[in-house]
């Protein structure tokens, strides 16, 4: 299940996604996941990758629902605004974050 369908108080703290996730018994659990561990900046575009460390070359992070946006520097040094739907790979696994790869 996509994390946002069963989460409340979703936000960002730096590169860390913070949310209260519901488990199968409808109990809430405050959970975090460092998005640096699952997202990279690939030449100015946010992409899924283990230990991607996108935060090293991205700024102005924003979260709109489940969509992460950031200004990403490409190889030429230009800044490109990029977005990634976190529901594509991040899920709620009985009250904890899960990653689909």
PDB file of C-alpha atoms in Angstrom:
ATOM      1  CA  UNK A   1       0.000   0.000   0.000  1.00  0.00           C
ATOM      2  CA  UNK A   2       1.324   3.469  -0.827  1.00  0.00           C
ATOM      3  CA  UNK A   3       2.423   5.168   2.355  1.00  0.00           C
ATOM      4  CA  UNK A   4       0.378   8.339   1.880  1.00  0.00           C
ATOM      5  CA  UNK A   5      -2.955   6.481   1.793  1.00  0.00           C
ATOM      6  CA  UNK A   6      -2.460   5.388   5.402  1.00  0.00           C
ATOM      7  CA  UNK A   7      -0.416   8.225   6.899  1.00  0.00           C
ATOM      8  CA  UNK A   8      -0.999  11.488   8.724  1.00  0.00           C
ATOM      9  CA  UNK A   9       1.222  14.414   9.682  1.00  0.00           C
ATOM     10  CA  UNK A  10       3.489  13.799   6.679  1.00  0.00           C
ATOM     11  CA  UNK A  11       6.417  16.176   6.282  1.00  0.00           C
ATOM     12  CA  UNK A  12      10.105  16.672   5.587  1.00  0.00           C
ATOM     13  CA  UNK A  13      12.958  17.397   7.953  1.00  0.00           C
ATOM     14  CA  UNK A  14      15.909  18.026   5.663  1.00  0.00           C
ATOM     15  CA  UNK A  15      16.092  14.882   3.525  1.00  0.00           C
ATOM     16  CA  UNK A  16      14.114  12.824   6.040  1.00  0.00           C
ATOM     17  CA  UNK A  17      10.488  11.901   5.381  1.00  0.00           C
ATOM     18  CA  UNK A  18       8.474  11.968   8.615  1.00  0.00           C
ATOM     19  CA  UNK A  19       4.963  10.559   9.032  1.00  0.00           C
ATOM     20  CA  UNK A  20       2.586   8.848  11.390  1.00  0.00           C
ATOM     21  CA  UNK A  21       1.764   5.499   9.785  1.00  0.00           C
ATOM     22  CA  UNK A  22      -1.177   3.305  10.702  1.00  0.00           C
ATOM     23  CA  UNK A  23      -0.680  -0.411  11.293  1.00  0.00           C
ATOM     24  CA  UNK A  24      -3.284  -3.106  10.585  1.00  0.00           C
ATOM     25  CA  UNK A  25      -4.838  -2.470  14.024  1.00  0.00           C
ATOM     26  CA  UNK A  26      -5.242   1.256  13.190  1.00  0.00           C
ATOM     27  CA  UNK A  27      -2.563   2.251  15.704  1.00  0.00           C
ATOM     28  CA  UNK A  28      -0.365   5.210  14.713  1.00  0.00           C
ATOM     29  CA  UNK A  29       3.426   5.006  14.701  1.00  0.00           C
ATOM     30  CA  UNK A  30       5.720   7.987  14.118  1.00  0.00           C
ATOM     31  CA  UNK A  31       8.261   6.833  11.536  1.00  0.00           C
ATOM     32  CA  UNK A  32      11.097   8.350   9.528  1.00  0.00           C
ATOM     33  CA  UNK A  33      13.100   7.389   6.461  1.00  0.00           C
ATOM     34  CA  UNK A  34      16.129   9.244   5.143  1.00  0.00           C
ATOM     35  CA  UNK A  35      15.380   9.763   1.456  1.00  0.00           C
ATOM     36  CA  UNK A  36      19.131   9.979   0.779  1.00  0.00           C
ATOM     37  CA  UNK A  37      19.094   6.207   1.220  1.00  0.00           C
ATOM     38  CA  UNK A  38      16.698   5.675  -1.715  1.00  0.00           C
ATOM     39  CA  UNK A  39      16.906   8.681  -4.096  1.00  0.00           C
ATOM     40  CA  UNK A  40      19.671  10.071  -6.287  1.00  0.00           C
ATOM     41  CA  UNK A  41      20.157  13.185  -8.388  1.00  0.00           C
ATOM     42  CA  UNK A  42      20.899  11.852 -11.849  1.00  0.00           C
ATOM     43  CA  UNK A  43      22.139  14.802 -13.916  1.00  0.00           C
ATOM     44  CA  UNK A  44      19.479  17.139 -12.537  1.00  0.00           C
ATOM     45  CA  UNK A  45      16.647  14.620 -12.148  1.00  0.00           C
ATOM     46  CA  UNK A  46      15.430  12.780  -9.057  1.00  0.00           C
ATOM     47  CA  UNK A  47      15.574   9.001  -9.538  1.00  0.00           C
ATOM     48  CA  UNK A  48      15.231   5.913  -7.338  1.00  0.00           C
ATOM     49  CA  UNK A  49      18.561   4.412  -6.276  1.00  0.00           C
ATOM     50  CA  UNK A  50      19.853   2.783  -3.110  1.00  0.00           C
ATOM     51  CA  UNK A  51      22.225   5.102  -1.232  1.00  0.00           C
ATOM     52  CA  UNK A  52      21.650   7.789  -3.887  1.00  0.00           C
ATOM     53  CA  UNK A  53      22.450  10.735  -1.583  1.00  0.00           C
ATOM     54  CA  UNK A  54      20.465  13.229  -3.683  1.00  0.00           C
ATOM     55  CA  UNK A  55      20.693  15.757  -0.853  1.00  0.00           C
ATOM     56  CA  UNK A  56      24.369  16.371  -1.611  1.00  0.00           C
ATOM     57  CA  UNK A  57      23.501  18.105  -4.901  1.00  0.00           C
ATOM     58  CA  UNK A  58      19.909  19.246  -4.348  1.00  0.00           C
ATOM     59  CA  UNK A  59      18.288  22.119  -2.472  1.00  0.00           C
ATOM     60  CA  UNK A  60      14.915  23.750  -1.802  1.00  0.00           C
ATOM     61  CA  UNK A  61      13.216  20.460  -0.994  1.00  0.00           C
ATOM     62  CA  UNK A  62       9.430  20.523  -0.823  1.00  0.00           C
ATOM     63  CA  UNK A  63       6.728  17.934  -0.272  1.00  0.00           C
ATOM     64  CA  UNK A  64       3.284  18.343  -1.838  1.00  0.00           C
ATOM     65  CA  UNK A  65       1.204  15.362  -0.784  1.00  0.00           C
ATOM     66  CA  UNK A  66       3.457  12.445  -1.730  1.00  0.00           C
ATOM     67  CA  UNK A  67       5.422  14.351  -4.392  1.00  0.00           C
ATOM     68  CA  UNK A  68       8.965  15.396  -3.489  1.00  0.00           C
ATOM     69  CA  UNK A  69      10.387  18.349  -5.426  1.00  0.00           C
ATOM     70  CA  UNK A  70      13.928  19.690  -5.334  1.00  0.00           C
ATOM     71  CA  UNK A  71      16.294  21.971  -7.212  1.00  0.00           C
ATOM     72  CA  UNK A  72      18.905  19.549  -8.578  1.00  0.00           C
ATOM     73  CA  UNK A  73      22.281  20.495  -9.991  1.00  0.00           C
ATOM     74  CA  UNK A  74      23.203  18.768 -13.262  1.00  0.00           C
ATOM     75  CA  UNK A  75      26.729  17.943 -14.514  1.00  0.00           C
ATOM     76  CA  UNK A  76      26.989  21.301 -16.300  1.00  0.00           C
ATOM     77  CA  UNK A  77      26.175  23.128 -13.056  1.00  0.00           C
ATOM     78  CA  UNK A  78      22.666  24.241 -14.052  1.00  0.00           C
ATOM     79  CA  UNK A  79      19.797  23.952 -11.580  1.00  0.00           C
ATOM     80  CA  UNK A  80      16.770  21.915 -12.675  1.00  0.00           C
ATOM     81  CA  UNK A  81      13.538  21.617 -10.668  1.00  0.00           C
ATOM     82  CA  UNK A  82      12.697  17.914 -10.448  1.00  0.00           C
ATOM     83  CA  UNK A  83       9.889  15.938  -8.813  1.00  0.00           C
ATOM     84  CA  UNK A  84       9.335  12.342  -7.769  1.00  0.00           C
ATOM     85  CA  UNK A  85       6.163  10.664  -6.496  1.00  0.00           C
ATOM     86  CA  UNK A  86       7.241   8.901  -3.304  1.00  0.00           C
ATOM     87  CA  UNK A  87       4.270   6.514  -3.512  1.00  0.00           C
ATOM     88  CA  UNK A  88       5.995   4.841  -6.476  1.00  0.00           C
ATOM     89  CA  UNK A  89       8.439   3.007  -4.186  1.00  0.00           C
ATOM     90  CA  UNK A  90       7.688   3.918  -0.562  1.00  0.00           C
ATOM     91  CA  UNK A  91       4.934   2.017   1.173  1.00  0.00           C
ATOM     92  CA  UNK A  92       3.411   1.461   4.580  1.00  0.00           C
ATOM     93  CA  UNK A  93       4.273  -2.028   5.817  1.00  0.00           C
ATOM     94  CA  UNK A  94       2.088  -2.458   8.902  1.00  0.00           C
ATOM     95  CA  UNK A  95       3.102   0.842  10.459  1.00  0.00           C
ATOM     96  CA  UNK A  96       6.661   1.073   9.129  1.00  0.00           C
ATOM     97  CA  UNK A  97       8.137   2.457   5.933  1.00  0.00           C
ATOM     98  CA  UNK A  98       8.929  -0.074   3.223  1.00  0.00           C
ATOM     99  CA  UNK A  99      10.848   0.466  -0.017  1.00  0.00           C
ATOM    100  CA  UNK A 100       9.921  -1.371  -3.207  1.00  0.00           C
ATOM    101  CA  UNK A 101      13.445  -2.269  -4.334  1.00  0.00           C
TER     102      UNK A 101
END
